[in-house]
PDB file of C-alpha atoms in Angstrom:
ATOM      1  CA  MET A1016     106.104  65.523  -1.859  1.00  0.00           C
ATOM      2  CA  SER A1017     104.843  67.314   0.946  1.00  0.00           C
ATOM      3  CA  THR A1018     106.991  70.172   3.068  1.00  0.00           C
ATOM      4  CA  GLN A1019     106.929  70.727   7.216  1.00  0.00           C
ATOM      5  CA  THR A1020     106.815  74.019   8.744  1.00  0.00           C
ATOM      6  CA  ILE A1021     110.197  74.429  10.839  1.00  0.00           C
ATOM      7  CA  ILE A1022     109.795  77.535  13.647  1.00  0.00           C
ATOM      8  CA  ALA A1023     112.470  77.809  16.601  1.00  0.00           C
ATOM      9  CA  LEU A1024     113.762  80.542  18.886  1.00  0.00           C
ATOM     10  CA  TYR A1025     116.510  82.158  19.953  1.00  0.00           C
ATOM     11  CA  ASP A1026     117.315  84.516  22.415  1.00  0.00           C
ATOM     12  CA  ASP A1027     119.668  86.477  20.695  1.00  0.00           C
ATOM     13  CA  LYS A1028     120.282  87.582  16.672  1.00  0.00           C
ATOM     14  CA  ALA A1029     123.937  85.762  16.798  1.00  0.00           C
ATOM     15  CA  ALA A1030     122.607  82.517  17.042  1.00  0.00           C
ATOM     16  CA  ALA A1031     119.854  82.904  14.854  1.00  0.00           C
ATOM     17  CA  ARG A1032     122.208  83.971  12.217  1.00  0.00           C
ATOM     18  CA  GLN A1033     124.957  81.104  12.530  1.00  0.00           C
ATOM     19  CA  VAL A1034     121.971  78.898  12.424  1.00  0.00           C
ATOM     20  CA  LEU A1035     120.663  80.125   8.720  1.00  0.00           C
ATOM     21  CA  GLU A1036     124.079  80.198   7.661  1.00  0.00           C
ATOM     22  CA  ASP A1037     124.315  76.504   8.614  1.00  0.00           C
ATOM     23  CA  LEU A1038     121.340  75.702   6.807  1.00  0.00           C
ATOM     24  CA  ARG A1039     122.296  77.641   3.913  1.00  0.00           C
ATOM     25  CA  THR A1040     125.959  75.828   4.239  1.00  0.00           C
ATOM     26  CA  ALA A1041     124.108  72.543   3.878  1.00  0.00           C
ATOM     27  CA  GLY A1042     121.498  74.331   0.834  1.00  0.00           C
ATOM     28  CA  TYR A1043     118.144  74.322   3.200  1.00  0.00           C
ATOM     29  CA  GLY A1044     118.596  77.881   3.849  1.00  0.00           C
ATOM     30  CA  ASP A1045     116.889  79.681   1.081  1.00  0.00           C
ATOM     31  CA  GLY A1046     113.289  78.075   2.639  1.00  0.00           C
ATOM     32  CA  PHE A1047     114.217  79.896   5.775  1.00  0.00           C
ATOM     33  CA  TRP A1048     113.213  84.185   7.262  1.00  0.00           C
ATOM     34  CA  LEU A1049     114.358  85.312  10.532  1.00  0.00           C
ATOM     35  CA  SER A1050     112.441  87.999  12.240  1.00  0.00           C
ATOM     36  CA  SER A1051     115.583  90.286  12.795  1.00  0.00           C
ATOM     37  CA  ASP A1052     116.420  90.313   9.646  1.00  0.00           C
ATOM     38  CA  SER A1053     114.557  92.731   7.113  1.00  0.00           C
ATOM     39  CA  ALA A1054     115.241  90.737   3.921  1.00  0.00           C
ATOM     40  CA  HIS A1055     115.569  87.081   3.554  1.00  0.00           C
ATOM     41  CA  GLY A1056     117.108  84.347   0.905  1.00  0.00           C
ATOM     42  CA  SER A1057     115.669  84.489  -2.724  1.00  0.00           C
ATOM     43  CA  GLY A1058     114.193  81.472  -2.345  1.00  0.00           C
ATOM     44  CA  GLY A1059     111.572  82.481   0.474  1.00  0.00           C
ATOM     45  CA  ALA A1060     110.706  85.972  -0.461  1.00  0.00           C
ATOM     46  CA  ASP A1061     107.535  85.108  -2.146  1.00  0.00           C
ATOM     47  CA  ARG A1062     106.806  82.389   0.483  1.00  0.00           C
ATOM     48  CA  PHE A1063     107.949  84.490   3.207  1.00  0.00           C
ATOM     49  CA  SER A1064     106.864  87.694   2.131  1.00  0.00           C
ATOM     50  CA  THR A1065     103.617  88.131   3.841  1.00  0.00           C
ATOM     51  CA  LEU A1066     104.953  86.840   7.262  1.00  0.00           C
ATOM     52  CA  SER A1067     107.515  89.545   7.400  1.00  0.00           C
ATOM     53  CA  SER A1068     104.837  92.238   7.088  1.00  0.00           C
ATOM     54  CA  GLU A1069     103.044  90.639   9.562  1.00  0.00           C
ATOM     55  CA  PHE A1070     105.528  90.207  12.154  1.00  0.00           C
ATOM     56  CA  SER A1071     107.153  93.882  11.531  1.00  0.00           C
ATOM     57  CA  MET A1072     103.459  94.717  13.668  1.00  0.00           C
ATOM     58  CA  PRO A1073     103.057  93.640  17.130  1.00  0.00           C
ATOM     59  CA  THR A1074      99.700  93.287  16.764  1.00  0.00           C
ATOM     60  CA  SER A1075     100.074  90.547  13.910  1.00  0.00           C
ATOM     61  CA  ARG A1076     102.400  88.413  15.448  1.00  0.00           C
ATOM     62  CA  THR A1077     100.260  85.477  17.211  1.00  0.00           C
ATOM     63  CA  THR A1078      97.899  85.717  14.127  1.00  0.00           C
ATOM     64  CA  ALA A1079     100.692  85.228  11.700  1.00  0.00           C
ATOM     65  CA  LEU A1080     101.669  82.204  13.768  1.00  0.00           C
ATOM     66  CA  THR A1081      98.722  80.354  14.330  1.00  0.00           C
ATOM     67  CA  ARG A1082      97.839  80.816  11.097  1.00  0.00           C
ATOM     68  CA  LEU A1083     101.191  78.506  10.612  1.00  0.00           C
ATOM     69  CA  GLY A1084      99.726  75.475  12.439  1.00  0.00           C
ATOM     70  CA  VAL A1085     101.250  76.520  15.546  1.00  0.00           C
ATOM     71  CA  PRO A1086      99.406  76.125  18.536  1.00  0.00           C
ATOM     72  CA  ALA A1087      97.829  79.816  20.271  1.00  0.00           C
ATOM     73  CA  ASP A1088      99.393  79.024  23.421  1.00  0.00           C
ATOM     74  CA  ASP A1089     102.882  78.595  21.585  1.00  0.00           C
ATOM     75  CA  ALA A1090     102.481  81.359  19.381  1.00  0.00           C
ATOM     76  CA  GLU A1091     102.064  83.443  22.483  1.00  0.00           C
ATOM     77  CA  VAL A1092     105.284  82.636  23.845  1.00  0.00           C
ATOM     78  CA  TYR A1093     107.249  82.459  20.709  1.00  0.00           C
ATOM     79  CA  SER A1094     105.601  86.760  20.457  1.00  0.00           C
ATOM     80  CA  GLU A1095     106.843  87.265  24.034  1.00  0.00           C
ATOM     81  CA  GLY A1096     110.085  85.917  23.331  1.00  0.00           C
ATOM     82  CA  VAL A1097     110.528  88.156  20.027  1.00  0.00           C
ATOM     83  CA  ARG A1098     109.238  91.062  22.123  1.00  0.00           C
ATOM     84  CA  ARG A1099     111.802  90.209  24.680  1.00  0.00           C
ATOM     85  CA  GLY A1100     115.045  90.186  21.674  1.00  0.00           C
ATOM     86  CA  GLY A1101     115.060  87.126  20.464  1.00  0.00           C
ATOM     87  CA  VAL A1102     114.649  86.207  17.049  1.00  0.00           C
ATOM     88  CA  LEU A1103     112.193  83.956  15.779  1.00  0.00           C
ATOM     89  CA  LEU A1104     113.886  81.230  12.791  1.00  0.00           C
ATOM     90  CA  VAL A1105     110.797  80.129  10.497  1.00  0.00           C
ATOM     91  CA  GLY A1106     111.180  77.724   7.454  1.00  0.00           C
ATOM     92  CA  GLN A1107     110.245  75.106   5.155  1.00  0.00           C
ATOM     93  CA  VAL A1108     111.756  72.210   3.987  1.00  0.00           C
ATOM     94  CA  ASP A1109     110.432  68.565   2.584  1.00  0.00           C
ATOM     95  CA  ASP A1110     110.003  65.968   4.878  1.00  0.00           C
ATOM     96  CA  SER A1111     112.908  64.115   3.458  1.00  0.00           C
ATOM     97  CA  HIS A1112     115.174  66.386   4.572  1.00  0.00           C
ATOM     98  CA  THR A1113     113.271  67.501   8.216  1.00  0.00           C
ATOM     99  CA  ARG A1114     115.815  64.977  10.064  1.00  0.00           C
ATOM    100  CA  GLN A1115     118.941  67.184   8.963  1.00  0.00           C
ATOM    101  CA  VAL A1116     117.541  70.316   9.812  1.00  0.00           C
ATOM    102  CA  LEU A1117     116.193  70.033  12.690  1.00  0.00           C
ATOM    103  CA  ASP A1118     119.690  68.299  13.629  1.00  0.00           C
ATOM    104  CA  ILE A1119     121.453  71.974  12.295  1.00  0.00           C
ATOM    105  CA  ILE A1120     118.748  73.954  14.548  1.00  0.00           C
ATOM    106  CA  GLU A1121     118.569  71.655  17.988  1.00  0.00           C
ATOM    107  CA  ARG A1122     123.017  71.933  17.156  1.00  0.00           C
ATOM    108  CA  HIS A1123     122.646  75.609  18.058  1.00  0.00           C
ATOM    109  CA  GLN A1124     120.195  74.758  21.521  1.00  0.00           C
ATOM    110  CA  PRO A1125     116.858  76.607  20.554  1.00  0.00           C
ATOM    111  CA  VAL A1126     114.495  78.017  23.252  1.00  0.00           C
ATOM    112  CA  ASP A1127     112.514  75.320  25.175  1.00  0.00           C
ATOM    113  CA  THR A1128     109.291  76.787  23.954  1.00  0.00           C
ATOM    114  CA  THR A1129     107.169  75.070  27.458  1.00  0.00           C
ATOM    115  CA  GLU A1130     110.190  75.640  30.112  1.00  0.00           C
ATOM    116  CA  ARG A1131     110.364  79.344  28.695  1.00  0.00           C
ATOM    117  CA  GLY A1132     106.632  79.793  29.035  1.00  0.00           C
ATOM    118  CA  GLU A1133     106.420  78.655  32.930  1.00  0.00           C
ATOM    119  CA  LEU A1134     109.475  81.178  33.467  1.00  0.00           C
ATOM    120  CA  TYR A1135     107.365  83.927  31.996  1.00  0.00           C
ATOM    121  CA  ARG A1136     104.431  82.735  34.323  1.00  0.00           C
ATOM    122  CA  ARG A1137     106.185  82.622  37.002  1.00  0.00           C
ATOM    123  CA  SER A1138     106.922  86.233  36.904  1.00  0.00           C
ATOM    124  CA  GLY A1139     103.709  86.945  36.761  1.00  0.00           C
ATOM    125  CA  TRP A1140     103.196  86.920  32.781  1.00  0.00           C
ATOM    126  CA  THR A1141      99.985  86.152  31.771  1.00  0.00           C
ATOM    127  CA  GLY A1142     100.189  86.404  27.668  1.00  0.00           C
ATOM    128  CA  TYR A1143     101.442  88.103  24.786  1.00  0.00           C
ATOM    129  CA  ASP A1144     100.127  91.721  24.868  1.00  0.00           C
ATOM    130  CA  ALA A1145     100.619  92.969  21.424  1.00  0.00           C
ATOM    131  CA  THR A1146     100.301  96.805  22.681  1.00  0.00           C
ATOM    132  CA  ALA A1147     103.667  96.749  25.055  1.00  0.00           C
ATOM    133  CA  VAL A1148     106.793  97.966  23.964  1.00  0.00           C
ATOM    134  CA  ASP A1149     109.480  95.785  22.442  1.00  0.00           C
ATOM    135  CA  TYR A1150     112.962  95.630  24.381  1.00  0.00           C
ATOM    136  CA  ASP A1151     115.624  97.884  23.136  1.00  0.00           C
ATOM    137  CA  GLU A1152     118.918  96.313  23.503  1.00  0.00           C
ATOM    138  CA  ALA A1153     120.264  96.174  26.919  1.00  0.00           C
ATOM    139  CA  SER A1154     116.979  95.420  28.226  1.00  0.00           C
ATOM    140  CA  ALA A1155     117.186  92.069  25.841  1.00  0.00           C
ATOM    141  CA  THR A1156     120.871  92.074  26.954  1.00  0.00           C
ATOM    142  CA  GLU A1157     119.473  91.476  30.516  1.00  0.00           C
ATOM    143  CA  GLU A1158     116.447  88.998  29.082  1.00  0.00           C
ATOM    144  CA  ARG A1159     119.678  86.798  27.578  1.00  0.00           C
ATOM    145  CA  SER A1160     121.119  86.455  30.496  1.00  0.00           C
ATOM    146  CA  ARG A1161     118.599  85.355  33.040  1.00  0.00           C
ATOM    147  CA  TYR A1162     117.206  83.140  30.212  1.00  0.00           C
ATOM    148  CA  ALA A1163     120.464  81.277  29.018  1.00  0.00           C
ATOM    149  CA  ALA A1164     119.820  78.785  26.380  1.00  0.00           C
ATOM    150  CA  GLY A1165     123.376  76.843  26.863  1.00  0.00           C
ATOM    151  CA  LEU A1166     122.290  75.931  30.355  1.00  0.00           C
ATOM    152  CA  ALA A1167     119.637  73.057  29.379  1.00  0.00           C
ATOM    153  CA  GLY A1168     122.329  71.928  26.631  1.00  0.00           C
ATOM    154  CA  ALA A1169     125.186  72.054  28.886  1.00  0.00           C
ATOM    155  CA  ALA A1170     122.771  69.576  31.213  1.00  0.00           C
ATOM    156  CA  ALA A1171     122.248  67.711  28.318  1.00  0.00           C
ATOM    157  CA  ASP A1172     126.047  67.181  27.515  1.00  0.00           C
ATOM    158  CA  LEU A1173     126.757  66.219  31.384  1.00  0.00           C
ATOM    159  CA  ARG A1174     124.177  63.659  31.338  1.00  0.00           C
ATOM    160  CA  ASP A1175     124.841  62.104  28.277  1.00  0.00           C
ATOM    161  CA  ALA A1176     128.787  62.025  29.656  1.00  0.00           C
ATOM    162  CA  ASN A1177     127.491  60.143  32.554  1.00  0.00           C
ATOM    163  CA  THR A1178     125.959  57.307  30.850  1.00  0.00           C
ATOM    164  CA  SER A1179     129.083  56.716  28.955  1.00  0.00           C
ATOM    165  CA  GLY A1180     131.314  55.904  32.095  1.00  0.00           C
ATOM    166  CA  ILE A1181     133.373  58.701  32.128  1.00  0.00           C
ATOM    167  CA  GLU A1182     133.462  60.816  34.930  1.00  0.00           C
ATOM    168  CA  ARG A1183     132.589  64.286  35.450  1.00  0.00           C
ATOM    169  CA  GLU A1184     131.898  66.412  37.872  1.00  0.00           C
ATOM    170  CA  GLU A1185     129.260  68.784  38.671  1.00  0.00           C
ATOM    171  CA  VAL A1186     130.308  72.310  40.035  1.00  0.00           C
ATOM    172  CA  ILE A1187     127.862  73.798  42.231  1.00  0.00           C
ATOM    173  CA  PRO A1188     128.850  78.150  42.479  1.00  0.00           C
ATOM    174  CA  VAL A1189     128.340  79.616  46.261  1.00  0.00           C
ATOM    175  CA  THR A1190     127.568  82.963  46.616  1.00  0.00           C
ATOM    176  CA  LYS A1191     127.165  85.248  49.025  1.00  0.00           C
ATOM    177  CA  GLU A1192     126.609  88.957  48.873  1.00  0.00           C
ATOM    178  CA  SER A1193     127.792  92.167  50.430  1.00  0.00           C
ATOM    179  CA  LEU A1194     126.169  95.238  51.113  1.00  0.00           C
ATOM    180  CA  GLU A1195     128.284  98.114  49.387  1.00  0.00           C
ATOM    181  CA  VAL A1196     126.717 101.475  50.297  1.00  0.00           C
ATOM    182  CA  GLY A1197     127.518 104.805  48.653  1.00  0.00           C
ATOM    183  CA  LYS A1198     126.432 108.325  47.866  1.00  0.00           C
ATOM    184  CA  ARG A1199     124.827 110.041  45.214  1.00  0.00           C
ATOM    185  CA  GLU A1200     123.226 114.212  45.450  1.00  0.00           C
ATOM    186  CA  VAL A1201     119.680 114.397  45.353  1.00  0.00           C
ATOM    187  CA  GLU A1202     117.880 117.309  44.210  1.00  0.00           C
ATOM    188  CA  ARG A1203     115.370 118.538  46.304  1.00  0.00           C
ATOM    189  CA  GLY A1204     113.797 121.754  46.017  1.00  0.00           C
ATOM    190  CA  ARG A1205     115.117 124.992  44.908  1.00  0.00           C
ATOM    191  CA  VAL A1206     114.749 128.458  46.390  1.00  0.00           C
ATOM    192  CA  ARG A1207     114.063 131.231  43.383  1.00  0.00           C
ATOM    193  CA  VAL A1208     114.767 134.566  45.075  1.00  0.00           C
ATOM    194  CA  ARG A1209     113.109 137.553  42.501  1.00  0.00           C
ATOM    195  CA  SER A1210     113.681 141.502  42.909  1.00  0.00           C
ATOM    196  CA  PHE A1211     111.478 143.894  40.895  1.00  0.00           C
ATOM    197  CA  VAL A1212     110.127 147.486  41.085  1.00  0.00           C
ATOM    198  CA  VAL A1213     107.001 148.567  42.198  1.00  0.00           C
ATOM    199  CA  GLU A1214     105.765 151.969  41.470  1.00  0.00           C
ATOM    200  CA  THR A1215     103.604 153.434  44.142  1.00  0.00           C
ATOM    201  CA  PRO A1216     101.388 156.587  43.627  1.00  0.00           C
ATOM    202  CA  VAL A1217     102.099 159.533  45.837  1.00  0.00           C
ATOM    203  CA  GLU A1218     100.954 163.578  46.278  1.00  0.00           C
ATOM    204  CA  GLU A1219     102.835 166.445  48.248  1.00  0.00           C
ATOM    205  CA  THR A1220     101.212 169.752  48.626  1.00  0.00           C
ATOM    206  CA  VAL A1221     103.033 172.987  47.379  1.00  0.00           C
ATOM    207  CA  THR A1222     101.758 176.607  47.209  1.00  0.00           C
ATOM    208  CA  LEU A1223     103.131 178.587  43.654  1.00  0.00           C
ATOM    209  CA  ARG A1224     103.121 181.696  43.703  1.00  0.00           C
ATOM    210  CA  ASP A1225     101.491 183.230  39.728  1.00  0.00           C
ATOM    211  CA  GLU A1226     102.056 186.448  38.943  1.00  0.00           C
ATOM    212  CA  THR A1227      99.515 188.542  35.846  1.00  0.00           C
ATOM    213  CA  VAL A1228     100.664 191.666  34.354  1.00  0.00           C
ATOM    214  CA  GLN A1229      97.024 193.823  34.272  1.00  0.00           C
ATOM    215  CA  VAL A1230      97.293 197.358  31.700  1.00  0.00           C
ATOM    216  CA  GLU A1231      94.145 198.961  32.111  1.00  0.00           C
ATOM    217  CA  ARG A1232      92.889 202.497  30.709  1.00  0.00           C
ATOM    218  CA  ARG A1233      90.863 204.648  32.437  1.00  0.00           C
ATOM    219  CA  ALA A1234      88.903 207.615  31.200  1.00  0.00           C
ATOM    220  CA  VAL A1235      89.982 211.359  33.567  1.00  0.00           C
ATOM    221  CA  SER A1236      88.924 214.884  32.884  1.00  0.00           C
ATOM    222  CA  ARG A1237      91.122 217.117  34.255  1.00  0.00           C
ATOM    223  CA  ASP A1238      93.446 220.513  33.874  1.00  0.00           C
ATOM    224  CA  VAL A1239      96.655 220.734  32.014  1.00  0.00           C
ATOM    225  CA  ALA A1240      97.898 222.522  34.921  1.00  0.00           C
ATOM    226  CA  ASP A1241      98.233 219.714  36.827  1.00  0.00           C
ATOM    227  CA  LEU A1242     100.312 217.614  34.703  1.00  0.00           C
ATOM    228  CA  PRO A1243     103.987 217.678  35.447  1.00  0.00           C
ATOM    229  CA  ALA A1244     106.839 218.946  33.975  1.00  0.00           C
ATOM    230  CA  ASP A1245     108.139 216.068  32.240  1.00  0.00           C
ATOM    231  CA  ALA A1246     104.562 214.498  30.702  1.00  0.00           C
ATOM    232  CA  PHE A1247     105.747 215.140  27.510  1.00  0.00           C
ATOM    233  CA  ARG A1248     108.808 212.935  27.466  1.00  0.00           C
ATOM    234  CA  GLU A1249     108.523 209.959  25.990  1.00  0.00           C
ATOM    235  CA  ARG A1250     108.961 206.659  27.959  1.00  0.00           C
ATOM    236  CA  THR A1251     108.972 203.096  28.404  1.00  0.00           C
ATOM    237  CA  ILE A1252     107.404 201.330  31.455  1.00  0.00           C
ATOM    238  CA  GLU A1253     108.362 196.690  31.466  1.00  0.00           C
ATOM    239  CA  VAL A1254     107.019 194.711  33.904  1.00  0.00           C
ATOM    240  CA  THR A1255     108.562 191.113  33.781  1.00  0.00           C
ATOM    241  CA  GLU A1256     105.589 188.465  35.735  1.00  0.00           C
ATOM    242  CA  THR A1257     106.840 185.910  37.726  1.00  0.00           C
ATOM    243  CA  ASP A1258     105.246 182.372  38.297  1.00  0.00           C
ATOM    244  CA  GLU A1259     106.436 179.200  40.416  1.00  0.00           C
ATOM    245  CA  GLU A1260     106.318 176.021  39.528  1.00  0.00           C
ATOM    246  CA  ALA A1261     106.956 172.702  41.044  1.00  0.00           C
ATOM    247  CA  VAL A1262     110.427 171.304  40.635  1.00  0.00           C
ATOM    248  CA  VAL A1263     110.167 167.522  41.603  1.00  0.00           C
ATOM    249  CA  ALA A1264     113.986 165.922  42.952  1.00  0.00           C
ATOM    250  CA  LYS A1265     113.911 161.954  43.989  1.00  0.00           C
ATOM    251  CA  THR A1266     116.970 160.072  46.038  1.00  0.00           C
ATOM    252  CA  ALA A1267     117.090 156.125  46.698  1.00  0.00           C
ATOM    253  CA  ARG A1268     118.085 154.562  50.400  1.00  0.00           C
ATOM    254  CA  VAL A1269     118.608 151.363  51.346  1.00  0.00           C
ATOM    255  CA  VAL A1270     116.243 150.242  53.965  1.00  0.00           C
ATOM    256  CA  GLU A1271     116.580 146.603  53.804  1.00  0.00           C
ATOM    257  CA  GLU A1272     119.010 143.831  52.185  1.00  0.00           C
ATOM    258  CA  VAL A1273     117.745 139.923  51.364  1.00  0.00           C
ATOM    259  CA  VAL A1274     120.826 137.675  52.214  1.00  0.00           C
ATOM    260  CA  VAL A1275     120.779 134.211  50.498  1.00  0.00           C
ATOM    261  CA  ARG A1276     123.043 131.889  51.718  1.00  0.00           C
ATOM    262  CA  LYS A1277     122.745 127.761  51.945  1.00  0.00           C
ATOM    263  CA  ASP A1278     123.529 125.659  55.324  1.00  0.00           C
ATOM    264  CA  VAL A1279     125.294 122.635  54.748  1.00  0.00           C
ATOM    265  CA  ALA A1280     124.545 119.632  57.786  1.00  0.00           C
ATOM    266  CA  GLU A1281     125.996 116.133  57.615  1.00  0.00           C
ATOM    267  CA  GLU A1282     124.134 113.409  59.690  1.00  0.00           C
ATOM    268  CA  VAL A1283     124.879 109.916  60.627  1.00  0.00           C
ATOM    269  CA  ARG A1284     122.561 107.139  58.704  1.00  0.00           C
ATOM    270  CA  THR A1285     122.082 103.619  59.487  1.00  0.00           C
ATOM    271  CA  ILE A1286     121.136 101.804  55.917  1.00  0.00           C
ATOM    272  CA  ARG A1287     119.288  98.634  56.780  1.00  0.00           C
ATOM    273  CA  ASP A1288     119.217  95.939  53.983  1.00  0.00           C
ATOM    274  CA  THR A1289     119.252  92.268  53.283  1.00  0.00           C
ATOM    275  CA  VAL A1290     122.309  90.486  52.282  1.00  0.00           C
ATOM    276  CA  ARG A1291     121.945  86.573  50.889  1.00  0.00           C
ATOM    277  CA  ARG A1292     124.206  83.701  50.864  1.00  0.00           C
ATOM    278  CA  THR A1293     124.469  80.131  49.307  1.00  0.00           C
ATOM    279  CA  GLU A1294     124.735  77.381  52.118  1.00  0.00           C
ATOM    280  CA  VAL A1295     125.507  73.836  50.751  1.00  0.00           C
ATOM    281  CA  GLU A1296     124.475  71.120  52.779  1.00  0.00           C
ATOM    282  CA  ILE A1297     125.472  67.468  52.442  1.00  0.00           C
ATOM    283  CA  GLU A1298     123.673  64.377  53.255  1.00  0.00           C
ATOM    284  CA  ASP A1299     125.565  60.878  52.508  1.00  0.00           C
ATOM    285  CA  ASP A1300     123.842  58.138  54.037  1.00  0.00           C
ATOM    286  CA  ARG A1301     126.846  55.628  52.214  1.00  0.00           C
ATOM    287  CA  THR A1302     128.091  52.727  54.834  1.00  0.00           C
ATOM    288  CA  SER A1303     131.201  54.000  56.700  1.00  0.00           C
ATOM    289  CA  ALA A1304     134.088  52.214  56.181  1.00  0.00           C
ATOM    290  CA  PRO A1305     136.155  51.210  59.400  1.00  0.00           C
ATOM    291  CA  GLY A1306     137.919  54.338  60.412  1.00  0.00           C
ATOM    292  CA  THR A1307     135.774  56.419  58.533  1.00  0.00           C
ATOM    293  CA  ARG A1308     132.612  58.394  59.495  1.00  0.00           C
ATOM    294  CA  PRO A1309     129.513  59.576  57.154  1.00  0.00           C
ATOM    295  CA  LEU A1310     128.678  62.989  56.667  1.00  0.00           C
ATOM    296  CA  THR A1311     125.268  64.320  58.201  1.00  0.00           C
ATOM    297  CA  GLY A1312     122.915  66.979  57.429  1.00  0.00           C
ATOM    298  CA  ARG A1313     124.616  68.487  59.901  1.00  0.00           C
ATOM    299  CA  ASP A1314     127.953  68.454  57.405  1.00  0.00           C
ATOM    300  CA  ARG A1315     127.793  71.404  55.189  1.00  0.00           C
ATOM    301  CA  SER A1316     130.060  74.119  54.044  1.00  0.00           C
ATOM    302  CA  ASP A1317     129.065  77.776  54.555  1.00  0.00           C
ATOM    303  CA  ILE A1318     130.181  80.643  52.718  1.00  0.00           C
TER     304      ILE A1318
END
């Protein structure tokens, strides 16, 4: 008995894990693997160990899918969906169980890869870039709100309900944008004032007195009679040398003041932008009954 490889992309982990839980309940869960989980069912451990290893590296995702038989264009869309926060469900089932498995998978509204690829291309996407960074949780949440997988399923349910003859109504929301202007502080730059000490060499001229005591002996020859009466009296003579030295003193004076202040000015600025609104135009080409008139293109509701 041959097997079929089944691949489905979901926008969020919760939906993908619910599908896997339903498959396990139905007895098929061991044959499936989720790209968001590092571990998978015991029955698929050997089967998807290589795929799990390759898919953890962005550069190997597309190659891993094409090796499973996925066309190259679809493989790039699947890889891009995973990069943007989606979860890939991959499994293998026997041919006899394919229909039951697909019913479980489609019940949770997987991504239509053809439609999703077209939406990617409209926004400028040209193909899967293995060097691009994977989305974080905030970016993935924003992506899910933009490409809500539930819209396609809701429209299909509405079409099915209308074919059964049950009256249903379809609501077209009419929206209008309004402009809200707030304020925030923006730093435009800084002024830094720093004081520091600069030493400048200066010089002054001063005259200093220097005394020197000199002692010398002179050779003389004269009669003792010329000596004074106290010539033989003991005596001591003491002479003090005095020098002058420079004394330096510094005085400080305030010669300038630097004042730093911040002036605040207010200005009135007009903010111009555009806001959008939805207009609903009704065209009614029904034949008017007596006492009534048909709606024309001029009959419309603006909000």
